[in-house]
Short mmCIF file of C-alpha atoms in Angstrom, two decimals:
data_model
loop_
_atom_site.label_atom_id
_atom_site.label_comp_id
_atom_site.label_asym_id
_atom_site.label_seq_id
_atom_site.Cartn_x
_atom_site.Cartn_y
_atom_site.Cartn_z
CA UNK A 1 116.08 54.69 81.30
CA UNK A 2 113.16 54.97 78.93
CA UNK A 3 110.83 57.91 79.57
CA UNK A 4 107.43 57.53 78.06
CA UNK A 5 105.86 60.36 76.11
CA UNK A 6 103.32 62.38 78.13
CA UNK A 7 99.65 62.08 77.53
CA UNK A 8 98.00 64.74 75.43
CA UNK A 9 96.46 66.70 78.32
CA UNK A 10 99.86 66.85 80.04
CA UNK A 11 101.70 67.72 76.87
CA UNK A 12 99.71 70.81 76.05
CA UNK A 13 100.11 72.09 79.63
CA UNK A 14 103.89 71.62 79.60
CA UNK A 15 104.72 72.37 75.99
CA UNK A 16 108.11 74.08 75.68
CA UNK A 17 107.32 76.10 72.57
CA UNK A 18 108.53 79.70 72.68
CA UNK A 19 107.27 82.24 70.12
CA UNK A 20 109.93 83.69 67.83
CA UNK A 21 111.78 86.79 69.03
CA UNK A 22 111.65 90.12 67.26
CA UNK A 23 108.11 91.21 68.07
CA UNK A 24 107.86 94.83 69.22
CA UNK A 25 104.73 96.78 70.15
CA UNK A 26 103.89 100.25 71.40
CA UNK A 27 101.76 98.89 74.26
CA UNK A 28 102.87 97.27 77.50
CA UNK A 29 102.13 93.52 77.57
CA UNK A 30 99.51 92.33 80.05
CA UNK A 31 100.96 89.69 82.36
CA UNK A 32 98.33 87.78 84.33
CA UNK A 33 99.61 85.68 87.23
CA UNK A 34 98.79 84.37 90.65
CA UNK A 35 101.60 81.78 90.84
CA UNK A 36 105.12 82.93 89.99
CA UNK A 37 107.47 80.03 89.26
CA UNK A 38 111.17 79.68 90.12
CA UNK A 39 113.98 77.72 88.52
CA UNK A 40 115.32 76.29 91.80
CA UNK A 41 114.14 75.43 95.29
CA UNK A 42 116.72 77.84 96.68
CA UNK A 43 115.34 80.70 94.60
CA UNK A 44 111.84 79.95 95.89
CA UNK A 45 112.92 79.71 99.52
CA UNK A 46 114.72 83.07 99.28
CA UNK A 47 111.97 84.80 97.34
CA UNK A 48 111.36 87.29 100.18
CA UNK A 49 114.45 89.21 99.08
CA UNK A 50 112.64 90.04 95.84
CA UNK A 51 109.58 91.57 97.49
CA UNK A 52 110.57 95.19 96.84
CA UNK A 53 111.90 95.00 93.30
CA UNK A 54 111.05 91.59 91.90
CA UNK A 55 108.39 88.89 91.69
CA UNK A 56 107.35 86.46 94.41
CA UNK A 57 103.62 85.94 93.84
CA UNK A 58 100.90 87.63 91.83
CA UNK A 59 100.12 89.96 94.75
CA UNK A 60 103.69 91.28 94.77
CA UNK A 61 103.43 92.46 91.18
CA UNK A 62 103.87 91.52 87.55
CA UNK A 63 105.92 93.16 84.79
CA UNK A 64 102.75 95.10 83.84
CA UNK A 65 102.22 96.53 87.33
CA UNK A 66 105.93 97.24 87.72
CA UNK A 67 105.89 99.45 84.62
CA UNK A 68 102.88 101.37 85.96
CA UNK A 69 104.46 101.75 89.42
CA UNK A 70 107.60 103.16 87.80
CA UNK A 71 105.71 105.62 85.60
CA UNK A 72 103.51 106.86 88.46
CA UNK A 73 106.68 107.44 90.49
CA UNK A 74 108.04 109.52 87.60
CA UNK A 75 104.78 111.46 87.41
CA UNK A 76 104.93 112.21 91.14
CA UNK A 77 108.66 113.10 91.06
CA UNK A 78 109.61 110.17 93.29
CA UNK A 79 112.93 108.35 92.98
CA UNK A 80 111.35 105.12 94.21
CA UNK A 81 108.70 102.86 92.76
CA UNK A 82 105.14 103.69 93.68
CA UNK A 83 103.02 101.19 95.60
CA UNK A 84 99.87 100.25 93.70
CA UNK A 85 96.58 99.35 95.39
CA UNK A 86 93.14 98.15 94.20
CA UNK A 87 91.47 101.57 94.69
CA UNK A 88 92.11 105.12 95.81
CA UNK A 89 90.51 104.44 99.19
CA UNK A 90 92.70 101.38 99.71
CA UNK A 91 95.76 103.57 99.03
CA UNK A 92 94.56 106.02 101.70
CA UNK A 93 93.90 103.13 104.11
CA UNK A 94 97.33 101.65 103.44
CA UNK A 95 99.07 104.90 104.33
CA UNK A 96 97.17 105.21 107.61
CA UNK A 97 97.77 101.58 108.55
CA UNK A 98 101.47 101.75 107.65
CA UNK A 99 102.18 104.94 109.58
CA UNK A 100 99.97 104.69 112.68
CA UNK A 101 99.76 102.42 115.69
CA UNK A 102 97.61 102.28 118.81
CA UNK A 103 98.17 105.41 120.89
CA UNK A 104 99.34 107.52 117.93
CA UNK A 105 97.70 110.79 116.89
CA UNK A 106 96.89 111.91 113.33
CA UNK A 107 95.88 115.36 112.11
CA UNK A 108 93.44 115.22 109.20
CA UNK A 109 92.32 118.11 107.01
CA UNK A 110 88.67 118.97 107.65
CA UNK A 111 87.91 119.07 103.90
CA UNK A 112 89.09 115.50 103.44
CA UNK A 113 87.42 112.97 101.13
CA UNK A 114 84.34 111.61 102.93
CA UNK A 115 85.35 107.90 102.98
CA UNK A 116 88.73 108.91 104.40
CA UNK A 117 86.98 110.65 107.29
CA UNK A 118 84.78 107.59 107.77
CA UNK A 119 87.87 105.38 107.90
CA UNK A 120 89.41 107.57 110.59
CA UNK A 121 86.31 107.67 112.78
CA UNK A 122 85.07 104.12 112.29
CA UNK A 123 88.25 102.08 111.90
CA UNK A 124 91.35 103.90 113.13
CA UNK A 125 89.66 105.37 116.19
CA UNK A 126 88.41 101.90 117.10
CA UNK A 127 92.01 100.68 116.92
CA UNK A 128 93.13 103.24 119.47
CA UNK A 129 94.40 105.95 117.11
CA UNK A 130 93.57 109.53 118.16
CA UNK A 131 92.00 111.64 115.38
CA UNK A 132 91.91 115.44 115.14
CA UNK A 133 90.54 117.44 112.22
CA UNK A 134 92.07 120.82 111.35
CA UNK A 135 91.04 123.75 109.18
CA UNK A 136 92.34 123.14 105.64
CA UNK A 137 93.53 126.77 105.52
CA UNK A 138 95.54 126.52 108.76
CA UNK A 139 98.94 126.53 107.04
CA UNK A 140 101.80 126.78 109.53
CA UNK A 141 99.20 127.41 112.23
CA UNK A 142 98.72 123.66 112.33
CA UNK A 143 101.71 123.47 114.67
CA UNK A 144 99.53 124.50 117.62
CA UNK A 145 97.51 121.28 117.20
CA UNK A 146 100.49 118.93 117.22
CA UNK A 147 100.75 116.62 120.21
CA UNK A 148 103.64 114.62 121.57
CA UNK A 149 102.17 111.49 119.94
CA UNK A 150 101.34 113.03 116.54
CA UNK A 151 102.80 110.75 113.87
CA UNK A 152 101.04 111.81 110.66
CA UNK A 153 99.49 114.91 109.07
CA UNK A 154 97.04 114.31 106.23
CA UNK A 155 96.50 117.02 103.60
CA UNK A 156 93.96 117.20 100.79
CA UNK A 157 94.52 120.12 98.44
CA UNK A 158 92.17 121.06 97.00
CA UNK A 159 89.38 119.42 98.95
CA UNK A 160 87.34 117.33 96.54
CA UNK A 161 84.04 119.04 97.47
CA UNK A 162 84.76 122.51 98.85
CA UNK A 163 88.04 123.04 96.97
CA UNK A 164 90.14 124.82 99.62
CA UNK A 165 93.81 125.04 98.67
CA UNK A 166 96.12 124.24 101.59
CA UNK A 167 99.58 125.69 102.08
CA UNK A 168 101.18 122.29 101.68
CA UNK A 169 104.73 123.68 101.80
CA UNK A 170 104.11 125.33 105.16
CA UNK A 171 102.49 122.21 106.61
CA UNK A 172 105.29 120.00 105.29
CA UNK A 173 107.88 122.33 106.83
CA UNK A 174 106.19 121.95 110.21
CA UNK A 175 106.16 118.18 109.72
CA UNK A 176 109.91 118.09 109.01
CA UNK A 177 110.62 120.37 111.97
CA UNK A 178 108.68 118.12 114.34
CA UNK A 179 109.65 114.76 112.80
CA UNK A 180 106.10 114.00 111.63
CA UNK A 181 105.19 112.37 108.32
CA UNK A 182 103.05 114.42 105.93
CA UNK A 183 100.83 112.71 103.35
CA UNK A 184 98.89 114.48 100.59
CA UNK A 185 95.94 113.36 98.49
CA UNK A 186 97.01 114.54 95.04
CA UNK A 187 94.14 113.15 92.97
CA UNK A 188 92.68 116.50 91.81
CA UNK A 189 95.98 117.55 90.22
CA UNK A 190 96.62 114.00 88.92
CA UNK A 191 100.31 114.30 89.73
CA UNK A 192 100.56 116.55 86.69
CA UNK A 193 99.81 120.01 88.07
CA UNK A 194 101.20 119.58 91.59
CA UNK A 195 104.10 117.58 93.06
CA UNK A 196 103.66 117.15 96.84
CA UNK A 197 107.03 115.42 97.24
CA UNK A 198 108.78 118.49 95.79
CA UNK A 199 106.94 120.61 98.35
CA UNK A 200 108.28 118.63 101.29
CA UNK A 201 105.63 115.92 101.71
CA UNK A 202 106.74 112.38 102.49
CA UNK A 203 103.83 110.66 100.74
CA UNK A 204 101.61 111.48 97.76
CA UNK A 205 98.45 109.46 97.16
CA UNK A 206 96.34 109.29 94.02
CA UNK A 207 93.16 107.53 93.02
CA UNK A 208 94.29 106.43 89.57
CA UNK A 209 90.60 105.66 89.13
CA UNK A 210 90.08 109.33 88.35
CA UNK A 211 92.19 111.26 85.82
CA UNK A 212 94.90 108.69 85.15
CA UNK A 213 92.33 106.05 84.21
CA UNK A 214 90.28 108.77 82.61
CA UNK A 215 87.36 106.72 81.33
CA UNK A 216 85.39 105.67 84.43
CA UNK A 217 86.19 101.99 83.89
CA UNK A 218 88.86 100.99 86.39
CA UNK A 219 89.68 101.10 90.11
CA UNK A 220 93.29 101.70 91.18
CA UNK A 221 95.26 103.67 93.72
CA UNK A 222 98.92 104.65 94.00
CA UNK A 223 101.27 105.79 96.74
CA UNK A 224 104.47 107.65 95.86
CA UNK A 225 107.05 108.22 98.58
CA UNK A 226 110.13 110.31 99.30
CA UNK A 227 112.54 107.60 100.48
CA UNK A 228 113.36 103.91 100.33
CA UNK A 229 112.65 103.18 104.00
CA UNK A 230 109.11 104.50 103.68
CA UNK A 231 108.58 102.61 100.44
CA UNK A 232 109.57 99.32 102.07
CA UNK A 233 107.41 100.00 105.11
CA UNK A 234 104.31 100.61 102.99
CA UNK A 235 105.12 97.70 100.68
CA UNK A 236 105.45 95.38 103.71
CA UNK A 237 102.05 96.46 105.01
CA UNK A 238 100.48 95.93 101.58
CA UNK A 239 101.98 92.44 101.54
CA UNK A 240 100.63 91.65 105.01
CA UNK A 241 97.14 92.86 104.02
CA UNK A 242 97.17 90.91 100.77
CA UNK A 243 96.65 93.95 98.57
CA UNK A 244 97.20 93.27 94.90
CA UNK A 245 96.19 94.89 91.62
CA UNK A 246 94.79 93.60 88.36
CA UNK A 247 97.24 93.55 85.47
CA UNK A 248 94.39 94.40 83.12
CA UNK A 249 93.57 97.50 85.17
CA UNK A 250 97.26 98.43 85.19
CA UNK A 251 97.24 98.17 81.40
CA UNK A 252 94.26 100.52 81.24
CA UNK A 253 95.99 102.97 83.58
CA UNK A 254 99.14 102.87 81.44
CA UNK A 255 97.03 103.63 78.39
CA UNK A 256 95.41 106.49 80.31
CA UNK A 257 98.79 107.90 81.29
CA UNK A 258 99.76 108.17 77.63
CA UNK A 259 96.97 110.72 77.03
CA UNK A 260 96.82 112.29 80.51
CA UNK A 261 98.38 115.64 79.65
CA UNK A 262 96.22 116.08 76.53
CA UNK A 263 93.02 115.21 78.36
CA UNK A 264 93.89 117.41 81.32
CA UNK A 265 94.38 120.40 79.03
CA UNK A 266 90.84 119.90 77.73
CA UNK A 267 89.36 119.30 81.19
CA UNK A 268 91.06 122.47 82.42
CA UNK A 269 90.03 124.67 79.49
CA UNK A 270 86.39 123.52 79.52
CA UNK A 271 86.04 123.79 83.31
CA UNK A 272 87.48 127.31 83.34
CA UNK A 273 85.17 128.45 80.55
CA UNK A 274 82.14 126.94 82.26
CA UNK A 275 83.06 128.24 85.72
CA UNK A 276 83.45 131.80 84.39
CA UNK A 277 80.12 131.51 82.57
CA UNK A 278 78.46 130.30 85.77
CA UNK A 279 79.79 133.32 87.66
CA UNK A 280 77.53 135.49 85.50
CA UNK A 281 74.36 133.55 86.30
CA UNK A 282 72.00 135.05 88.86
CA UNK A 283 71.06 131.59 90.19
CA UNK A 284 74.64 131.03 91.38
CA UNK A 285 75.76 132.40 94.69
CA UNK A 286 79.36 131.19 94.43
CA UNK A 287 81.64 129.28 92.07
CA UNK A 288 84.40 127.44 93.93
CA UNK A 289 87.21 126.72 91.49
CA UNK A 290 90.87 126.91 92.61
CA UNK A 291 91.83 128.92 89.52
CA UNK A 292 89.31 131.65 90.40
CA UNK A 293 90.32 134.42 92.78
CA UNK A 294 87.23 133.78 94.92
CA UNK A 295 88.37 130.28 95.88
CA UNK A 296 89.81 129.92 99.41
CA UNK A 297 93.58 129.56 99.07
CA UNK A 298 93.67 130.78 95.46
CA UNK A 299 96.97 132.63 95.98
CA UNK A 300 98.58 129.39 97.16
CA UNK A 301 97.22 127.67 94.04
CA UNK A 302 98.83 130.32 91.85
CA UNK A 303 102.14 129.87 93.66
CA UNK A 304 102.29 126.07 93.74
CA UNK A 305 100.18 124.60 90.92
CA UNK A 306 100.97 124.55 87.21
CA UNK A 307 97.33 124.14 86.16
CA UNK A 308 93.88 122.95 87.12
CA UNK A 309 91.56 120.06 86.39
CA UNK A 310 87.89 119.61 85.56
CA UNK A 311 86.44 119.33 89.08
CA UNK A 312 84.87 122.28 90.87
CA UNK A 313 81.74 123.18 92.84
CA UNK A 314 79.00 125.77 92.75
CA UNK A 315 76.71 127.05 95.50
CA UNK A 316 73.19 128.05 94.45
CA UNK A 317 71.27 130.99 95.82
CA UNK A 318 69.49 129.99 99.04
CA UNK A 319 65.92 130.41 97.77
CA UNK A 320 65.97 127.17 95.79
CA UNK A 321 64.50 124.07 97.43
CA UNK A 322 66.05 120.62 97.46
CA UNK A 323 63.30 119.39 95.16
CA UNK A 324 63.98 122.07 92.55
CA UNK A 325 67.74 121.44 92.67
CA UNK A 326 67.33 117.67 92.39
CA UNK A 327 64.89 118.10 89.49
CA UNK A 328 67.30 120.42 87.70
CA UNK A 329 70.12 117.87 87.96
CA UNK A 330 67.88 115.02 86.82
CA UNK A 331 66.87 116.99 83.73
CA UNK A 332 70.44 117.61 82.56
CA UNK A 333 71.16 115.86 79.30
CA UNK A 334 74.95 115.51 79.25
CA UNK A 335 75.74 115.62 82.97
CA UNK A 336 75.14 112.25 84.58
CA UNK A 337 74.56 111.58 88.28
CA UNK A 338 77.24 109.48 89.92
CA UNK A 339 80.18 109.32 92.29
CA UNK A 340 83.81 109.69 91.23
CA UNK A 341 85.12 112.14 88.61
CA UNK A 342 87.91 112.59 86.09
CA UNK A 343 86.28 110.63 83.28
CA UNK A 344 85.26 111.58 79.75
CA UNK A 345 81.58 111.97 80.69
CA UNK A 346 80.54 115.01 82.75
CA UNK A 347 78.94 114.50 86.16
CA UNK A 348 76.77 116.65 88.45
CA UNK A 349 76.21 115.71 92.07
CA UNK A 350 74.41 117.55 94.90
CA UNK A 351 76.44 117.31 98.12
CA UNK A 352 76.08 118.62 101.65
CA UNK A 353 79.50 119.39 103.19
CA UNK A 354 78.01 120.36 106.55
CA UNK A 355 77.90 116.72 107.68
CA UNK A 356 81.61 116.35 106.89
CA UNK A 357 82.94 119.27 108.93
CA UNK A 358 84.02 119.65 112.53
CA UNK A 359 86.98 122.04 112.62
CA UNK A 360 85.75 124.57 110.05
CA UNK A 361 81.93 124.46 109.79
CA UNK A 362 80.31 124.83 106.38
CA UNK A 363 78.03 127.85 106.69
CA UNK A 364 76.72 128.34 103.15
CA UNK A 365 72.91 128.34 103.08
CA UNK A 366 72.53 127.45 99.40
CA UNK A 367 72.77 123.96 97.93
CA UNK A 368 76.18 122.84 96.68
CA UNK A 369 76.57 121.02 93.37
CA UNK A 370 79.88 119.45 92.39
CA UNK A 371 80.61 119.39 88.67
CA UNK A 372 83.09 117.12 86.94
CA UNK A 373 83.63 118.54 83.47
CA UNK A 374 84.30 115.82 80.92
CA UNK A 375 85.44 115.89 77.32
CA UNK A 376 82.18 116.85 75.61
CA UNK A 377 82.00 120.00 73.51
CA UNK A 378 82.00 122.90 75.95
CA UNK A 379 79.20 124.73 74.11
CA UNK A 380 76.93 121.70 74.55
CA UNK A 381 77.72 121.56 78.27
CA UNK A 382 76.97 125.26 78.73
CA UNK A 383 73.70 124.90 76.84
CA UNK A 384 72.79 121.97 79.07
CA UNK A 385 73.53 123.94 82.24
CA UNK A 386 71.67 126.98 80.89
CA UNK A 387 68.54 124.91 80.33
CA UNK A 388 68.87 123.40 83.78
CA UNK A 389 69.33 126.72 85.53
CA UNK A 390 66.49 128.27 83.53
CA UNK A 391 64.22 125.52 84.84
CA UNK A 392 65.01 126.21 88.49
CA UNK A 393 62.51 129.03 88.92
CA UNK A 394 59.66 127.16 87.21
CA UNK A 395 60.21 124.03 89.30
CA UNK A 396 60.50 126.14 92.42
CA UNK A 397 57.22 127.93 91.57
CA UNK A 398 55.38 124.62 91.12
CA UNK A 399 56.73 123.42 94.45
CA UNK A 400 55.65 126.63 96.17
CA UNK A 401 52.11 126.33 94.77
CA UNK A 402 51.86 122.70 95.88
CA UNK A 403 53.05 123.62 99.36
CA UNK A 404 50.52 126.48 99.57
CA UNK A 405 47.76 124.09 98.47
CA UNK A 406 48.68 121.57 101.17
CA UNK A 407 48.82 124.24 103.84
CA UNK A 408 45.49 125.64 102.69
#
């Protein structure tokens, strides 16, 4: 039977040309796909069997995302692929939604990431999940707060604002003893300086947005797990929720991973130098950096962590007003104002932890500023902070005179 040649617009869509073999590159190819095609009807109809380690649809993964999932699992010391999500918060949400049902109880560290707390109180609680917050420094004492329906313990060490270091090993041991899953937010250590799975946790979550991405230009999250059953459970929930990741963002995260250890060494060195310099300033009441002896849980950090990152907080002396603190931050030249951290550009952000505490109230009377130390020259950053701190008194004095004038 004669088959006519296709029209031009059909021909260029179905052209069978394959580029010559032999090309090799140092970068991972970017595979974009929504539709994944199959050679046979049978292969398509049985595609569900490939959900955990193959390709079924763009949401299930591409070769690009599979490489990233494998490398994150290696970073987190997991023997199973990581589950990738569109953001760090979506990774946190996915863990909660995979592990909890109506009537279950979850214990959440009181120093937890603000949006995680919001999720618990405004979403999970509305779904019938019971929420309790515990002191981040509770350690094995957390056992007294476990209920018969406790199904998950959430740990954040260090807390991303107040920096407390939890005894993750002790909490994980309680979890194993009582048959309760333990999940840790490991973003501060970037999977490089701390391995929650090696310390007994079942789940380790990272916002790859932060240090793995490293340049403030992508949104990704990752979940590493301790066993295959848990991996499949979380992967199934991600599939049901329609969570997928961009191959281009995965490419950027893979590129970030290749320089992660080098960048983290610089973040660590600069942050330590700056934090020790800040300890000598009279305007500073407290420097909260896990590598400093004054940080709550520092001894646990020394025992469990192999290094530190570029994120820490300072508390100013209580005499400074909000206006003077805000003005100081706005005048900084190299520190920008913005959420997130872990990028090449330094950030400074005033935060009030008191609204985010229930189990362990925040009682400091001075303003807290969180600093994310980037990759700028450390001398330039110190000079910038020096100028900002020097301006505090003058701004405060102007504010005091204006207030006296109004009252007069």
